[in-house]
Short mmCIF file of N, CA and C in Angstrom, two decimals:
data_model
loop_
_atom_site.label_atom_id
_atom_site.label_comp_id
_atom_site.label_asym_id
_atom_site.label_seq_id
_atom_site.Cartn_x
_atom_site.Cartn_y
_atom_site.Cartn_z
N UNK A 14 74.60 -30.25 215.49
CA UNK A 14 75.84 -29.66 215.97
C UNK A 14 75.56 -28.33 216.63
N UNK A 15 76.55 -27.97 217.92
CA UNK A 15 76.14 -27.07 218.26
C UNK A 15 77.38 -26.11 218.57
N UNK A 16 77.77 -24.73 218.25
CA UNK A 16 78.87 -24.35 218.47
C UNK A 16 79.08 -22.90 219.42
N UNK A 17 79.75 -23.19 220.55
CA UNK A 17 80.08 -22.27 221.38
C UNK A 17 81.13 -21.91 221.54
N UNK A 18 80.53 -20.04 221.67
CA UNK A 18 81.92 -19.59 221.73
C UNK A 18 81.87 -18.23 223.14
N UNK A 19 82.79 -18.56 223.73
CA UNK A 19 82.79 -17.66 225.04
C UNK A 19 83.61 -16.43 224.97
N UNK A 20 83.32 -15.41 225.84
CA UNK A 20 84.11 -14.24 226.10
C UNK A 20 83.86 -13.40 227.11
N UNK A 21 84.71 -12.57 227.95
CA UNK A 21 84.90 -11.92 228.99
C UNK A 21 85.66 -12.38 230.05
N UNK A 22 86.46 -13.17 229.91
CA UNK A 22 87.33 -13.44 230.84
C UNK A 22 89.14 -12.39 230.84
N UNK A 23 89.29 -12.49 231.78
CA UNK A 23 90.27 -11.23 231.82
C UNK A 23 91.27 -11.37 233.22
N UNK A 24 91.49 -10.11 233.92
CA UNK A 24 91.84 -10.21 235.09
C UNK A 24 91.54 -9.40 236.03
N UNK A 25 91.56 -9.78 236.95
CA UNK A 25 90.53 -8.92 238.11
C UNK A 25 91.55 -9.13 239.33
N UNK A 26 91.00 -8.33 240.02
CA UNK A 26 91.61 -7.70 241.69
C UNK A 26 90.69 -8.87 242.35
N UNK A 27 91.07 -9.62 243.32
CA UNK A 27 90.16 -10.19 244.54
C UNK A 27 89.01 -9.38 244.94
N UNK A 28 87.84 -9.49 245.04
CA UNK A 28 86.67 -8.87 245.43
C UNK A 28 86.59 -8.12 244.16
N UNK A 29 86.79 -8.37 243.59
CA UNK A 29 85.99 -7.94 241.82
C UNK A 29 85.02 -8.56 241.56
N UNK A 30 84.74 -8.06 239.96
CA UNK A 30 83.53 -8.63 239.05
C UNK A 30 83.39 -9.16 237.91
N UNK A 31 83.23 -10.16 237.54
CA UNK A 31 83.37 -10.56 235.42
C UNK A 31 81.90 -11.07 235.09
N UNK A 32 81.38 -10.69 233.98
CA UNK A 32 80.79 -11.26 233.31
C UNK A 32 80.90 -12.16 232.09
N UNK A 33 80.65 -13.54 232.02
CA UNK A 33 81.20 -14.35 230.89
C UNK A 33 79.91 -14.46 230.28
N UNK A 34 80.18 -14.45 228.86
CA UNK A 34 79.29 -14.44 228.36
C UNK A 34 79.27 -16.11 227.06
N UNK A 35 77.99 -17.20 226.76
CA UNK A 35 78.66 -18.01 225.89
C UNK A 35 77.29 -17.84 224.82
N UNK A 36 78.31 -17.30 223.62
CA UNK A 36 76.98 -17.59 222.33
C UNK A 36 76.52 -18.67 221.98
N UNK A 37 75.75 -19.56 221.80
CA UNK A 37 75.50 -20.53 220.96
C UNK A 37 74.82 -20.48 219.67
N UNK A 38 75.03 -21.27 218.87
CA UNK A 38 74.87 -21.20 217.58
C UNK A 38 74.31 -23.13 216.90
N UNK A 39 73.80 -22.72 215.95
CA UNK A 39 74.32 -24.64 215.37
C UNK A 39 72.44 -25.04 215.44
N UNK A 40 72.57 -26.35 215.65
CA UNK A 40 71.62 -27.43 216.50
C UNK A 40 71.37 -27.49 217.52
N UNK A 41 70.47 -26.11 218.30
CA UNK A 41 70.42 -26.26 219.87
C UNK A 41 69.22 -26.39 220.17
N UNK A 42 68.46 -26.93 219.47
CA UNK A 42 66.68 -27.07 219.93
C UNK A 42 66.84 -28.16 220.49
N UNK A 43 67.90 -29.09 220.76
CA UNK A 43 67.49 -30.30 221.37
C UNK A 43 68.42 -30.64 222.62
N UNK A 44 69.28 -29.42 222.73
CA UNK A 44 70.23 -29.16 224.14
C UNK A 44 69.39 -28.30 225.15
N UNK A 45 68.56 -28.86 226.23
CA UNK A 45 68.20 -27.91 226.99
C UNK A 45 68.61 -27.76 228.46
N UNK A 46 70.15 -27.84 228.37
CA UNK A 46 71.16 -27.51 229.57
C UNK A 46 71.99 -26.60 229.05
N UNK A 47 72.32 -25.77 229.89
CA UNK A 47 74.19 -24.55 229.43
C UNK A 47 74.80 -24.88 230.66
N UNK A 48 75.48 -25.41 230.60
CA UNK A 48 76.71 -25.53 231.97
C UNK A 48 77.66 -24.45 231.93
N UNK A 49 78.56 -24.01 233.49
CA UNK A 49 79.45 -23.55 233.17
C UNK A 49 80.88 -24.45 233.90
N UNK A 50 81.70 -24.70 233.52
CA UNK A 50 82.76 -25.48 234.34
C UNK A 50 84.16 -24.92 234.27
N UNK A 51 84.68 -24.74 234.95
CA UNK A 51 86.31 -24.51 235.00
C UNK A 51 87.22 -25.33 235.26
N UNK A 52 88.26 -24.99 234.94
CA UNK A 52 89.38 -26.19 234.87
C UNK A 52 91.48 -25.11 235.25
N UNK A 53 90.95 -25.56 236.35
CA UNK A 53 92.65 -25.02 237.01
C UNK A 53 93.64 -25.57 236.49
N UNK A 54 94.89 -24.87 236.33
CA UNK A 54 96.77 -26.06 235.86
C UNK A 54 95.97 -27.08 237.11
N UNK A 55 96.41 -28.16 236.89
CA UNK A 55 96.84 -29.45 237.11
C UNK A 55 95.58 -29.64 238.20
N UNK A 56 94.81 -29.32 237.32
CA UNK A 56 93.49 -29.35 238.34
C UNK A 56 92.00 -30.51 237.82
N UNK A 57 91.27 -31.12 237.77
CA UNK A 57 90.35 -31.61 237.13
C UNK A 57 88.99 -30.37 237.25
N UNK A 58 88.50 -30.63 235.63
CA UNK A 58 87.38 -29.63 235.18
C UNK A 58 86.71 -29.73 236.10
N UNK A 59 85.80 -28.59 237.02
CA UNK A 59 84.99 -29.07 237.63
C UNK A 59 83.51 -28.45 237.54
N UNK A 60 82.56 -28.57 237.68
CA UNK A 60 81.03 -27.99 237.35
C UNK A 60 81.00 -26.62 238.40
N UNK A 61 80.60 -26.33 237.81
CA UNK A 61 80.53 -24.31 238.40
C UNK A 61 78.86 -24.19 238.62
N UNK A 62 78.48 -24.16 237.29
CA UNK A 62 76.67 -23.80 237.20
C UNK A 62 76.31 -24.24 236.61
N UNK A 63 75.15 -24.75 235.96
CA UNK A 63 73.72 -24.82 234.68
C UNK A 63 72.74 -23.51 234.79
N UNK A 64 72.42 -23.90 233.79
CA UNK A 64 70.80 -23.00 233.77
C UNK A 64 69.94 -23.88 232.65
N UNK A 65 68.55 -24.31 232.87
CA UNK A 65 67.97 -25.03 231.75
C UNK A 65 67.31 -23.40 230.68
N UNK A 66 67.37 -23.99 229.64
CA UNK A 66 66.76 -23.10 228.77
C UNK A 66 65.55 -22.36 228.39
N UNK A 67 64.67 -24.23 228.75
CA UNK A 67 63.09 -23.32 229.04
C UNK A 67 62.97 -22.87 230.27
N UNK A 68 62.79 -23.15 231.56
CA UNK A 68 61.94 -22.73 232.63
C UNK A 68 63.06 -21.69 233.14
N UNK A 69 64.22 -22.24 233.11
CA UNK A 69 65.47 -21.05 233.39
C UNK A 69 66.14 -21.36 235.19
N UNK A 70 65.62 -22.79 235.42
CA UNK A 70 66.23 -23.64 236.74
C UNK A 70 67.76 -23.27 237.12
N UNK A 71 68.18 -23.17 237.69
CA UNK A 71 69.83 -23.08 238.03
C UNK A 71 70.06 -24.30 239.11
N UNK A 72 71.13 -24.60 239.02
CA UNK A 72 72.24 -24.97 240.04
C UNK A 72 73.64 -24.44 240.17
N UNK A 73 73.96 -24.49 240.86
CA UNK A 73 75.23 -24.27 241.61
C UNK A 73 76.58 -24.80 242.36
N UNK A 74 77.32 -25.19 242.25
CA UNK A 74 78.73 -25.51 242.99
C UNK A 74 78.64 -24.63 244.39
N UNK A 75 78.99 -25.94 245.53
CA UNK A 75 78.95 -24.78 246.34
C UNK A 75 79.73 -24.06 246.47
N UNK A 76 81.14 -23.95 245.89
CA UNK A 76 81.80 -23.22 245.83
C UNK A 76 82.28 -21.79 245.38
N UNK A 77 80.73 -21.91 244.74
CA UNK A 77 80.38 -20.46 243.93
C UNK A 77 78.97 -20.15 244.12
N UNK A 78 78.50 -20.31 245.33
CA UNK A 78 76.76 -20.59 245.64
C UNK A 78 76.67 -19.04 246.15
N UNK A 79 76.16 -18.20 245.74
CA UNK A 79 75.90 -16.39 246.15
C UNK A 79 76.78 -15.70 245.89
N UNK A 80 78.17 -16.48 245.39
CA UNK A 80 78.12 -14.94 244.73
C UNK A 80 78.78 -15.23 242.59
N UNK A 81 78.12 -16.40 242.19
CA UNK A 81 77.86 -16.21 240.78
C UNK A 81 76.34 -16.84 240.60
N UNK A 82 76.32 -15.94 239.35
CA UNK A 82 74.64 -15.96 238.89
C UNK A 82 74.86 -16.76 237.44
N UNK A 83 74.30 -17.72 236.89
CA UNK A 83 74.19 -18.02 235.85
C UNK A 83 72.88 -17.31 235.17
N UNK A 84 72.48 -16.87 233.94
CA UNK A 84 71.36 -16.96 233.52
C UNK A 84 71.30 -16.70 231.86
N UNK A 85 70.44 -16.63 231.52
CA UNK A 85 70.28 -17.00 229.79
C UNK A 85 69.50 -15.86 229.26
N UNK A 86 69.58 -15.66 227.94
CA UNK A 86 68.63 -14.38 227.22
C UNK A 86 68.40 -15.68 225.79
N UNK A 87 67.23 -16.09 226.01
CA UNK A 87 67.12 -17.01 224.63
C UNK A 87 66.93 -16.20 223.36
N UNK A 88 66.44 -14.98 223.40
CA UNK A 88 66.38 -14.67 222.05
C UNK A 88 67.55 -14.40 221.46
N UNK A 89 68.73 -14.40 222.33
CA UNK A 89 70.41 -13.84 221.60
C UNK A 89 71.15 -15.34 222.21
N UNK A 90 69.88 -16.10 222.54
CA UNK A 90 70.91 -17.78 222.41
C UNK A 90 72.14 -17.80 223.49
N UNK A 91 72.38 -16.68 224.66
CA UNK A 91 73.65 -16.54 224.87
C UNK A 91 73.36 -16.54 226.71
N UNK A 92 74.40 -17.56 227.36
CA UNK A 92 74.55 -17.91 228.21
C UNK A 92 75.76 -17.43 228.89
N UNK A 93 74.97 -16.64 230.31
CA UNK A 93 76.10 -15.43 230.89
C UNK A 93 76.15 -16.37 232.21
N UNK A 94 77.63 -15.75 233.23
CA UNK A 94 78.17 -16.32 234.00
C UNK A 94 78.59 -14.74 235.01
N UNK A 95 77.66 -14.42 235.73
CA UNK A 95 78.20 -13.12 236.33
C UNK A 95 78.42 -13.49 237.71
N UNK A 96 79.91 -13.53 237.36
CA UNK A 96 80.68 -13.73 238.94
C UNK A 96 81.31 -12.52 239.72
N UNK A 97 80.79 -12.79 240.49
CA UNK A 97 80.80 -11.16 242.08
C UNK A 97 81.89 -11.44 242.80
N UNK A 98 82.66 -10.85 244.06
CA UNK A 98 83.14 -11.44 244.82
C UNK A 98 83.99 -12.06 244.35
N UNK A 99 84.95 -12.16 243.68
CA UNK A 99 85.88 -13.48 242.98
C UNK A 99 86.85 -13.27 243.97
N UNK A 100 87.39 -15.12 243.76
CA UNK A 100 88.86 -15.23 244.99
C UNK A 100 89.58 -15.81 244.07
N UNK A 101 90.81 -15.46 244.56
CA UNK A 101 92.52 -16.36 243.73
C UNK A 101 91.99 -17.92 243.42
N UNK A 102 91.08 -18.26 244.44
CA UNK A 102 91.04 -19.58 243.74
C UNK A 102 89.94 -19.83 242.99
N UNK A 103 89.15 -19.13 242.38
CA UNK A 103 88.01 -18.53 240.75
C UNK A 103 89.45 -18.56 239.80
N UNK A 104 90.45 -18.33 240.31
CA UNK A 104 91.30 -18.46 238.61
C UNK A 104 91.33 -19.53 237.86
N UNK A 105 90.68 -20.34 237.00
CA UNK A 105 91.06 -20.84 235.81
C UNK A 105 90.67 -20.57 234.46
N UNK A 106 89.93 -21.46 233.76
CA UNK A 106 90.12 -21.50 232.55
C UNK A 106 88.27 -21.91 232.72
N UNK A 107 87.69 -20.81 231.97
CA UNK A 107 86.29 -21.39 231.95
C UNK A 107 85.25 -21.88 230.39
N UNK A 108 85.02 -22.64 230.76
CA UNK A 108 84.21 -23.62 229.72
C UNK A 108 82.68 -23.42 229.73
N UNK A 109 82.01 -23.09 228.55
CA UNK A 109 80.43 -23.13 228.66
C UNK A 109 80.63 -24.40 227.77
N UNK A 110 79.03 -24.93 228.32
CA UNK A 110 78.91 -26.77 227.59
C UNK A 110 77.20 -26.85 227.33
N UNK A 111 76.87 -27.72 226.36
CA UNK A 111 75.53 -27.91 226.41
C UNK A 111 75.26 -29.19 226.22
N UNK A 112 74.61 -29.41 227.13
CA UNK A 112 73.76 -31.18 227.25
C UNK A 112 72.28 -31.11 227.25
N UNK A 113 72.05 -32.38 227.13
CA UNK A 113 70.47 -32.83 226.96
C UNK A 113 69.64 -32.91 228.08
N UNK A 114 70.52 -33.25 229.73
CA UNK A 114 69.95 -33.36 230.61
C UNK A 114 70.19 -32.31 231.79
N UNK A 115 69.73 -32.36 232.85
CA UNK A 115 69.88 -31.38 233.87
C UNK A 115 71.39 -31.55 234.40
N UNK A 116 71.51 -32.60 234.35
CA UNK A 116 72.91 -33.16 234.88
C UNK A 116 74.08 -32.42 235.04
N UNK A 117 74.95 -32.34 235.90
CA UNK A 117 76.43 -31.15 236.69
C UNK A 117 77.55 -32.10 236.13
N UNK A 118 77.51 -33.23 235.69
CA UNK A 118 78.10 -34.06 235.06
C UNK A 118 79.37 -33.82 234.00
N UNK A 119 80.67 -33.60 233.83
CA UNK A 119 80.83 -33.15 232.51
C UNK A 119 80.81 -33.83 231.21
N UNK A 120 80.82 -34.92 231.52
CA UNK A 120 80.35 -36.50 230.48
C UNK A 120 78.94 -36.35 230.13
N UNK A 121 77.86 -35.51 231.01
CA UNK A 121 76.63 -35.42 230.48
C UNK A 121 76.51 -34.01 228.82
N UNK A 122 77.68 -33.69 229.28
CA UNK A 122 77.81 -32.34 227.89
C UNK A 122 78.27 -32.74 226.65
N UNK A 123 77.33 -32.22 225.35
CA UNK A 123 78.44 -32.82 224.25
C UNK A 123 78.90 -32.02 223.64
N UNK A 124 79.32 -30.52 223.94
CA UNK A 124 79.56 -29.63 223.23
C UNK A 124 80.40 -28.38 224.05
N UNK A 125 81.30 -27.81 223.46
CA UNK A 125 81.75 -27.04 224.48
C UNK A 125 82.94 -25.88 223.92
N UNK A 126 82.89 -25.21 224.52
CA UNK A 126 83.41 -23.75 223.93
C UNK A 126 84.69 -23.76 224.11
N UNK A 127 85.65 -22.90 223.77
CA UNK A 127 86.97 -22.93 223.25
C UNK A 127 87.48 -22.33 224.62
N UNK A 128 86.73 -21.96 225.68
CA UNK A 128 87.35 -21.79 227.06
C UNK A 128 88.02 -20.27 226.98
N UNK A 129 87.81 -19.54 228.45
CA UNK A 129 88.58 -17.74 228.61
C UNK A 129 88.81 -17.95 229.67
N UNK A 130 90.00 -16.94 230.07
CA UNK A 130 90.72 -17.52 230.96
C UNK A 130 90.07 -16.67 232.11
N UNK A 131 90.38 -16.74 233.18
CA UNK A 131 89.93 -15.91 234.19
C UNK A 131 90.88 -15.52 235.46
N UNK A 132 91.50 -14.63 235.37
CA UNK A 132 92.82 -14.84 236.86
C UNK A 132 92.14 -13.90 238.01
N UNK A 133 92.24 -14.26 238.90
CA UNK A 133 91.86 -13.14 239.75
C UNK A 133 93.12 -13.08 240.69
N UNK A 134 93.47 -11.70 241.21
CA UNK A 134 94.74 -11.51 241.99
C UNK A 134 94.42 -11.06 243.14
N UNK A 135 95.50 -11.35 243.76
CA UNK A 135 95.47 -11.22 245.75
C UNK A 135 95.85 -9.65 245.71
#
């Protein structure tokens, strides 16, 4: 079992900055993906970033390709989301997840954090 829990979501001005941060805890020697995904009102979740744990690989959405950084600090287990540049449409609800494979998938995740919200304003 693996249990995540996120924080730093808030509200921001357009052309702002947030850092999200997701702890993990539990059974994670055998999850070596952190996703990040968001999920808008009446919107479907959609994949934002990964980062793998050992080598520290990323991907990206292109919709967030330069100006958010995913990356990891393994000795504090905790998977950050530093988004630059944010637009009105960066507002939802963001989710860290951990899966077994590299996969952007959200069916590839079996675990996933209690979600912070994120608004950004015009």
């Amino acid at each position: 079992q693996v249990q995540l829990v996120e924080s730093g979501g808030g509200l921001v001005q357009a052309g702002g900055s947030l850092k999200l941060s997701c702890q993990a805890s539990g059974r994670t020697f055998s999850y070596y993906a952190m996703g990040w995904f968001r999920q808008a009102p009446g919107k479907e979740r959609e994949f934002v970033a990964r980062i793998m744990w050992g080598g520290g690989n990323t991907y990206y959405a292109d919709s967030v390709k330069g100006r958010f950084t995913i990356s990891r600090d393994s000795a504090k287990n905790t998977v950050y989301l530093q988004m630059n540049s944010l637009k009105p449409e960066d507002t939802a609800i963001y989710y860290c997840a951990a899966g077994k494979s590299p996969a952007t998938t959200r069916v590839a995740y079996d675990f996933w954090g209690q979600g912070t919200q994120v608004t950004v304003s015009s």
